Amino acid sequence: DEVDPTNLARTIDRVRILNGKLQYYGTHFRQNPDGTYQVLPIEDEEHAEERRASVGLPTIEDQIKKYESKT
């Protein structure tokens, strides 16, 4: 209970990206030239939303909306 599950998910994804693997939770995004955002590639994308929910992350769509509302 000492580590926030969302921070652990972000760390797992960052390490996977740095090692040339696909994200597991889909916590890393990129901004496109037009100002929109997209999630970086995810392993087993079909089940990504379930994994995100299991650690308390918002949906990918909601996260994109949050990023885009700040631009």
PDB file of N, CA and C in Angstrom:
ATOM      1  N   ASP A   1       0.805  -1.210   0.000  1.00  0.00           N
ATOM      2  CA  ASP A   1       0.000   0.000   0.000  1.00  0.00           C
ATOM      3  C   ASP A   1       0.847   1.273   0.000  1.00  0.00           C
ATOM      4  N   GLU A   2       2.144   1.145  -0.114  1.00  0.00           N
ATOM      5  CA  GLU A   2       3.001   2.315  -0.071  1.00  0.00           C
ATOM      6  C   GLU A   2       3.133   3.007  -1.424  1.00  0.00           C
ATOM      7  N   VAL A   3       2.866   2.302  -2.504  1.00  0.00           N
ATOM      8  CA  VAL A   3       3.022   2.869  -3.839  1.00  0.00           C
ATOM      9  C   VAL A   3       1.640   3.072  -4.464  1.00  0.00           C
ATOM     10  N   ASP A   4       1.412   4.259  -4.982  1.00  0.00           N
ATOM     11  CA  ASP A   4       0.165   4.553  -5.680  1.00  0.00           C
ATOM     12  C   ASP A   4       0.124   3.698  -6.943  1.00  0.00           C
ATOM     13  N   PRO A   5      -0.923   2.900  -7.127  1.00  0.00           N
ATOM     14  CA  PRO A   5      -0.994   2.019  -8.303  1.00  0.00           C
ATOM     15  C   PRO A   5      -0.884   2.754  -9.637  1.00  0.00           C
ATOM     16  N   THR A   6      -1.382   3.994  -9.695  1.00  0.00           N
ATOM     17  CA  THR A   6      -1.275   4.734 -10.963  1.00  0.00           C
ATOM     18  C   THR A   6       0.177   5.095 -11.260  1.00  0.00           C
ATOM     19  N   ASN A   7       0.941   5.424 -10.227  1.00  0.00           N
ATOM     20  CA  ASN A   7       2.361   5.719 -10.428  1.00  0.00           C
ATOM     21  C   ASN A   7       3.127   4.469 -10.835  1.00  0.00           C
ATOM     22  N   LEU A   8       2.763   3.344 -10.254  1.00  0.00           N
ATOM     23  CA  LEU A   8       3.403   2.086 -10.626  1.00  0.00           C
ATOM     24  C   LEU A   8       3.112   1.759 -12.091  1.00  0.00           C
ATOM     25  N   ALA A   9       1.870   1.965 -12.527  1.00  0.00           N
ATOM     26  CA  ALA A   9       1.506   1.714 -13.926  1.00  0.00           C
ATOM     27  C   ALA A   9       2.314   2.609 -14.864  1.00  0.00           C
ATOM     28  N   ARG A  10       2.461   3.880 -14.517  1.00  0.00           N
ATOM     29  CA  ARG A  10       3.251   4.800 -15.350  1.00  0.00           C
ATOM     30  C   ARG A  10       4.710   4.361 -15.424  1.00  0.00           C
ATOM     31  N   THR A  11       5.234   3.916 -14.288  1.00  0.00           N
ATOM     32  CA  THR A  11       6.626   3.459 -14.263  1.00  0.00           C
ATOM     33  C   THR A  11       6.809   2.198 -15.097  1.00  0.00           C
ATOM     34  N   ILE A  12       5.889   1.271 -14.971  1.00  0.00           N
ATOM     35  CA  ILE A  12       5.957   0.039 -15.775  1.00  0.00           C
ATOM     36  C   ILE A  12       5.948   0.386 -17.252  1.00  0.00           C
ATOM     37  N   ASP A  13       5.040   1.262 -17.661  1.00  0.00           N
ATOM     38  CA  ASP A  13       4.968   1.639 -19.079  1.00  0.00           C
ATOM     39  C   ASP A  13       6.241   2.345 -19.526  1.00  0.00           C
ATOM     40  N   ARG A  14       6.781   3.225 -18.700  1.00  0.00           N
ATOM     41  CA  ARG A  14       8.000   3.956 -19.067  1.00  0.00           C
ATOM     42  C   ARG A  14       9.163   2.987 -19.259  1.00  0.00           C
ATOM     43  N   VAL A  15       9.315   2.037 -18.364  1.00  0.00           N
ATOM     44  CA  VAL A  15      10.397   1.056 -18.476  1.00  0.00           C
ATOM     45  C   VAL A  15      10.205   0.207 -19.726  1.00  0.00           C
ATOM     46  N   ARG A  16       8.976  -0.177 -20.006  1.00  0.00           N
ATOM     47  CA  ARG A  16       8.704  -0.970 -21.208  1.00  0.00           C
ATOM     48  C   ARG A  16       9.066  -0.175 -22.465  1.00  0.00           C
ATOM     49  N   ILE A  17       8.679   1.091 -22.521  1.00  0.00           N
ATOM     50  CA  ILE A  17       9.001   1.933 -23.677  1.00  0.00           C
ATOM     51  C   ILE A  17      10.513   2.046 -23.843  1.00  0.00           C
ATOM     52  N   LEU A  18      11.201   2.314 -22.743  1.00  0.00           N
ATOM     53  CA  LEU A  18      12.656   2.471 -22.801  1.00  0.00           C
ATOM     54  C   LEU A  18      13.366   1.188 -23.235  1.00  0.00           C
ATOM     55  N   ASN A  19      12.700   0.053 -23.032  1.00  0.00           N
ATOM     56  CA  ASN A  19      13.265  -1.231 -23.440  1.00  0.00           C
ATOM     57  C   ASN A  19      12.720  -1.708 -24.792  1.00  0.00           C
ATOM     58  N   GLY A  20      12.081  -0.799 -25.524  1.00  0.00           N
ATOM     59  CA  GLY A  20      11.599  -1.115 -26.868  1.00  0.00           C
ATOM     60  C   GLY A  20      10.353  -1.976 -26.913  1.00  0.00           C
ATOM     61  N   LYS A  21       9.621  -2.019 -25.813  1.00  0.00           N
ATOM     62  CA  LYS A  21       8.389  -2.809 -25.760  1.00  0.00           C
ATOM     63  C   LYS A  21       7.177  -1.886 -25.796  1.00  0.00           C
ATOM     64  N   LEU A  22       6.016  -2.470 -26.033  1.00  0.00           N
ATOM     65  CA  LEU A  22       4.769  -1.709 -26.010  1.00  0.00           C
ATOM     66  C   LEU A  22       4.332  -1.473 -24.572  1.00  0.00           C
ATOM     67  N   GLN A  23       3.603  -0.393 -24.360  1.00  0.00           N
ATOM     68  CA  GLN A  23       3.046  -0.102 -23.045  1.00  0.00           C
ATOM     69  C   GLN A  23       2.062  -1.201 -22.647  1.00  0.00           C
ATOM     70  N   TYR A  24       1.844  -1.329 -21.366  1.00  0.00           N
ATOM     71  CA  TYR A  24       0.867  -2.284 -20.856  1.00  0.00           C
ATOM     72  C   TYR A  24      -0.420  -1.579 -20.433  1.00  0.00           C
ATOM     73  N   TYR A  25      -0.283  -0.390 -19.852  1.00  0.00           N
ATOM     74  CA  TYR A  25      -1.440   0.359 -19.355  1.00  0.00           C
ATOM     75  C   TYR A  25      -1.848   1.523 -20.251  1.00  0.00           C
ATOM     76  N   GLY A  26      -0.973   1.949 -21.122  1.00  0.00           N
ATOM     77  CA  GLY A  26      -1.292   3.084 -21.985  1.00  0.00           C
ATOM     78  C   GLY A  26      -1.277   4.395 -21.235  1.00  0.00           C
ATOM     79  N   THR A  27      -0.209   4.637 -20.486  1.00  0.00           N
ATOM     80  CA  THR A  27      -0.126   5.862 -19.687  1.00  0.00           C
ATOM     81  C   THR A  27       0.673   6.970 -20.355  1.00  0.00           C
ATOM     82  N   HIS A  28       1.279   6.680 -21.477  1.00  0.00           N
ATOM     83  CA  HIS A  28       2.106   7.687 -22.154  1.00  0.00           C
ATOM     84  C   HIS A  28       1.487   8.052 -23.501  1.00  0.00           C
ATOM     85  N   PHE A  29       1.439   9.362 -23.730  1.00  0.00           N
ATOM     86  CA  PHE A  29       0.779   9.929 -24.905  1.00  0.00           C
ATOM     87  C   PHE A  29       1.755  10.836 -25.633  1.00  0.00           C
ATOM     88  N   ARG A  30       1.394  11.188 -26.849  1.00  0.00           N
ATOM     89  CA  ARG A  30       2.168  12.207 -27.558  1.00  0.00           C
ATOM     90  C   ARG A  30       1.193  13.222 -28.134  1.00  0.00           C
ATOM     91  N   GLN A  31       1.709  14.439 -28.265  1.00  0.00           N
ATOM     92  CA  GLN A  31       0.913  15.509 -28.855  1.00  0.00           C
ATOM     93  C   GLN A  31       1.224  15.569 -30.340  1.00  0.00           C
ATOM     94  N   ASN A  32       0.189  15.567 -31.137  1.00  0.00           N
ATOM     95  CA  ASN A  32       0.325  15.678 -32.581  1.00  0.00           C
ATOM     96  C   ASN A  32       0.504  17.143 -32.970  1.00  0.00           C
ATOM     97  N   PRO A  33       1.022  17.399 -34.172  1.00  0.00           N
ATOM     98  CA  PRO A  33       1.225  18.782 -34.617  1.00  0.00           C
ATOM     99  C   PRO A  33      -0.047  19.641 -34.564  1.00  0.00           C
ATOM    100  N   ASP A  34      -1.208  19.009 -34.712  1.00  0.00           N
ATOM    101  CA  ASP A  34      -2.461  19.774 -34.699  1.00  0.00           C
ATOM    102  C   ASP A  34      -2.983  20.021 -33.282  1.00  0.00           C
ATOM    103  N   GLY A  35      -2.222  19.602 -32.260  1.00  0.00           N
ATOM    104  CA  GLY A  35      -2.620  19.842 -30.881  1.00  0.00           C
ATOM    105  C   GLY A  35      -3.413  18.716 -30.243  1.00  0.00           C
ATOM    106  N   THR A  36      -3.816  17.725 -31.023  1.00  0.00           N
ATOM    107  CA  THR A  36      -4.514  16.579 -30.455  1.00  0.00           C
ATOM    108  C   THR A  36      -3.495  15.623 -29.835  1.00  0.00           C
ATOM    109  N   TYR A  37      -3.994  14.709 -29.045  1.00  0.00           N
ATOM    110  CA  TYR A  37      -3.132  13.731 -28.382  1.00  0.00           C
ATOM    111  C   TYR A  37      -3.518  12.324 -28.809  1.00  0.00           C
ATOM    112  N   GLN A  38      -2.533  11.439 -28.742  1.00  0.00           N
ATOM    113  CA  GLN A  38      -2.809  10.029 -28.985  1.00  0.00           C
ATOM    114  C   GLN A  38      -1.934   9.207 -28.060  1.00  0.00           C
ATOM    115  N   VAL A  39      -2.486   8.081 -27.653  1.00  0.00           N
ATOM    116  CA  VAL A  39      -1.753   7.180 -26.775  1.00  0.00           C
ATOM    117  C   VAL A  39      -0.677   6.467 -27.593  1.00  0.00           C
ATOM    118  N   LEU A  40       0.487   6.277 -26.987  1.00  0.00           N
ATOM    119  CA  LEU A  40       1.538   5.503 -27.647  1.00  0.00           C
ATOM    120  C   LEU A  40       1.098   4.045 -27.706  1.00  0.00           C
ATOM    121  N   PRO A  41       1.664   3.260 -28.609  1.00  0.00           N
ATOM    122  CA  PRO A  41       1.200   1.878 -28.805  1.00  0.00           C
ATOM    123  C   PRO A  41       1.144   1.058 -27.506  1.00  0.00           C
ATOM    124  N   ILE A  42       0.099   0.226 -27.440  1.00  0.00           N
ATOM    125  CA  ILE A  42      -0.181  -0.574 -26.250  1.00  0.00           C
ATOM    126  C   ILE A  42      -0.228  -2.056 -26.616  1.00  0.00           C
ATOM    127  N   GLU A  43       0.372  -2.873 -25.778  1.00  0.00           N
ATOM    128  CA  GLU A  43       0.269  -4.322 -25.917  1.00  0.00           C
ATOM    129  C   GLU A  43      -1.152  -4.744 -25.557  1.00  0.00           C
ATOM    130  N   ASP A  44      -1.707  -5.661 -26.313  1.00  0.00           N
ATOM    131  CA  ASP A  44      -3.057  -6.178 -26.041  1.00  0.00           C
ATOM    132  C   ASP A  44      -4.027  -5.026 -25.803  1.00  0.00           C
ATOM    133  N   GLU A  45      -4.093  -4.142 -26.789  1.00  0.00           N
ATOM    134  CA  GLU A  45      -4.894  -2.920 -26.680  1.00  0.00           C
ATOM    135  C   GLU A  45      -6.360  -3.201 -26.348  1.00  0.00           C
ATOM    136  N   GLU A  46      -6.850  -4.343 -26.777  1.00  0.00           N
ATOM    137  CA  GLU A  46      -8.247  -4.714 -26.542  1.00  0.00           C
ATOM    138  C   GLU A  46      -8.609  -4.721 -25.050  1.00  0.00           C
ATOM    139  N   HIS A  47      -7.647  -5.018 -24.198  1.00  0.00           N
ATOM    140  CA  HIS A  47      -7.910  -5.109 -22.762  1.00  0.00           C
ATOM    141  C   HIS A  47      -7.274  -3.975 -21.958  1.00  0.00           C
ATOM    142  N   ALA A  48      -6.775  -2.964 -22.637  1.00  0.00           N
ATOM    143  CA  ALA A  48      -6.084  -1.870 -21.954  1.00  0.00           C
ATOM    144  C   ALA A  48      -6.993  -1.122 -20.983  1.00  0.00           C
ATOM    145  N   GLU A  49      -8.227  -0.883 -21.369  1.00  0.00           N
ATOM    146  CA  GLU A  49      -9.120  -0.128 -20.485  1.00  0.00           C
ATOM    147  C   GLU A  49      -9.392  -0.898 -19.193  1.00  0.00           C
ATOM    148  N   GLU A  50      -9.472  -2.212 -19.272  1.00  0.00           N
ATOM    149  CA  GLU A  50      -9.667  -3.030 -18.072  1.00  0.00           C
ATOM    150  C   GLU A  50      -8.452  -2.904 -17.153  1.00  0.00           C
ATOM    151  N   ARG A  51      -7.267  -2.965 -17.741  1.00  0.00           N
ATOM    152  CA  ARG A  51      -6.045  -2.837 -16.935  1.00  0.00           C
ATOM    153  C   ARG A  51      -5.965  -1.452 -16.301  1.00  0.00           C
ATOM    154  N   ARG A  52      -6.307  -0.419 -17.086  1.00  0.00           N
ATOM    155  CA  ARG A  52      -6.276   0.943 -16.560  1.00  0.00           C
ATOM    156  C   ARG A  52      -7.243   1.077 -15.383  1.00  0.00           C
ATOM    157  N   ALA A  53      -8.442   0.570 -15.532  1.00  0.00           N
ATOM    158  CA  ALA A  53      -9.439   0.662 -14.456  1.00  0.00           C
ATOM    159  C   ALA A  53      -8.964  -0.077 -13.204  1.00  0.00           C
ATOM    160  N   SER A  54      -8.264  -1.174 -13.381  1.00  0.00           N
ATOM    161  CA  SER A  54      -7.828  -1.973 -12.232  1.00  0.00           C
ATOM    162  C   SER A  54      -6.824  -1.246 -11.343  1.00  0.00           C
ATOM    163  N   VAL A  55      -6.161  -0.213 -11.881  1.00  0.00           N
ATOM    164  CA  VAL A  55      -5.208   0.564 -11.078  1.00  0.00           C
ATOM    165  C   VAL A  55      -5.693   1.987 -10.821  1.00  0.00           C
ATOM    166  N   GLY A  56      -6.926   2.281 -11.222  1.00  0.00           N
ATOM    167  CA  GLY A  56      -7.511   3.582 -10.934  1.00  0.00           C
ATOM    168  C   GLY A  56      -7.232   4.665 -11.954  1.00  0.00           C
ATOM    169  N   LEU A  57      -6.824   4.293 -13.151  1.00  0.00           N
ATOM    170  CA  LEU A  57      -6.590   5.277 -14.209  1.00  0.00           C
ATOM    171  C   LEU A  57      -7.896   5.576 -14.948  1.00  0.00           C
ATOM    172  N   PRO A  58      -8.057   6.803 -15.444  1.00  0.00           N
ATOM    173  CA  PRO A  58      -9.236   7.104 -16.250  1.00  0.00           C
ATOM    174  C   PRO A  58      -9.135   6.406 -17.611  1.00  0.00           C
ATOM    175  N   THR A  59     -10.219   6.417 -18.345  1.00  0.00           N
ATOM    176  CA  THR A  59     -10.168   5.834 -19.688  1.00  0.00           C
ATOM    177  C   THR A  59      -9.202   6.635 -20.551  1.00  0.00           C
ATOM    178  N   ILE A  60      -8.732   6.018 -21.601  1.00  0.00           N
ATOM    179  CA  ILE A  60      -7.835   6.711 -22.523  1.00  0.00           C
ATOM    180  C   ILE A  60      -8.542   7.935 -23.104  1.00  0.00           C
ATOM    181  N   GLU A  61      -9.792   7.770 -23.471  1.00  0.00           N
ATOM    182  CA  GLU A  61     -10.561   8.890 -24.031  1.00  0.00           C
ATOM    183  C   GLU A  61     -10.636  10.051 -23.039  1.00  0.00           C
ATOM    184  N   ASP A  62     -10.918   9.748 -21.775  1.00  0.00           N
ATOM    185  CA  ASP A  62     -10.997  10.809 -20.771  1.00  0.00           C
ATOM    186  C   ASP A  62      -9.638  11.474 -20.555  1.00  0.00           C
ATOM    187  N   GLN A  63      -8.571  10.693 -20.594  1.00  0.00           N
ATOM    188  CA  GLN A  63      -7.239  11.265 -20.418  1.00  0.00           C
ATOM    189  C   GLN A  63      -6.892  12.200 -21.579  1.00  0.00           C
ATOM    190  N   ILE A  64      -7.240  11.787 -22.790  1.00  0.00           N
ATOM    191  CA  ILE A  64      -7.004  12.635 -23.958  1.00  0.00           C
ATOM    192  C   ILE A  64      -7.793  13.937 -23.832  1.00  0.00           C
ATOM    193  N   LYS A  65      -9.045  13.849 -23.418  1.00  0.00           N
ATOM    194  CA  LYS A  65      -9.849  15.062 -23.246  1.00  0.00           C
ATOM    195  C   LYS A  65      -9.215  16.001 -22.233  1.00  0.00           C
ATOM    196  N   LYS A  66      -8.684  15.423 -21.152  1.00  0.00           N
ATOM    197  CA  LYS A  66      -8.023  16.251 -20.131  1.00  0.00           C
ATOM    198  C   LYS A  66      -6.802  16.956 -20.702  1.00  0.00           C
ATOM    199  N   TYR A  67      -5.964  16.242 -21.442  1.00  0.00           N
ATOM    200  CA  TYR A  67      -4.791  16.854 -22.048  1.00  0.00           C
ATOM    201  C   TYR A  67      -5.192  17.947 -23.032  1.00  0.00           C
ATOM    202  N   GLU A  68      -6.173  17.650 -23.868  1.00  0.00           N
ATOM    203  CA  GLU A  68      -6.563  18.611 -24.900  1.00  0.00           C
ATOM    204  C   GLU A  68      -7.243  19.842 -24.327  1.00  0.00           C
ATOM    205  N   SER A  69      -7.857  19.712 -23.163  1.00  0.00           N
ATOM    206  CA  SER A  69      -8.516  20.878 -22.548  1.00  0.00           C
ATOM    207  C   SER A  69      -7.485  21.861 -21.991  1.00  0.00           C
ATOM    208  N   LYS A  70      -6.253  21.392 -21.818  1.00  0.00           N
ATOM    209  CA  LYS A  70      -5.188  22.259 -21.283  1.00  0.00           C
ATOM    210  C   LYS A  70      -4.436  23.002 -22.371  1.00  0.00           C
ATOM    211  N   THR A  71      -4.702  22.667 -23.646  1.00  0.00           N
ATOM    212  CA  THR A  71      -3.971  23.328 -24.739  1.00  0.00           C
ATOM    213  C   THR A  71      -4.759  24.479 -25.309  1.00  0.00           C
TER     214      THR A  71
END
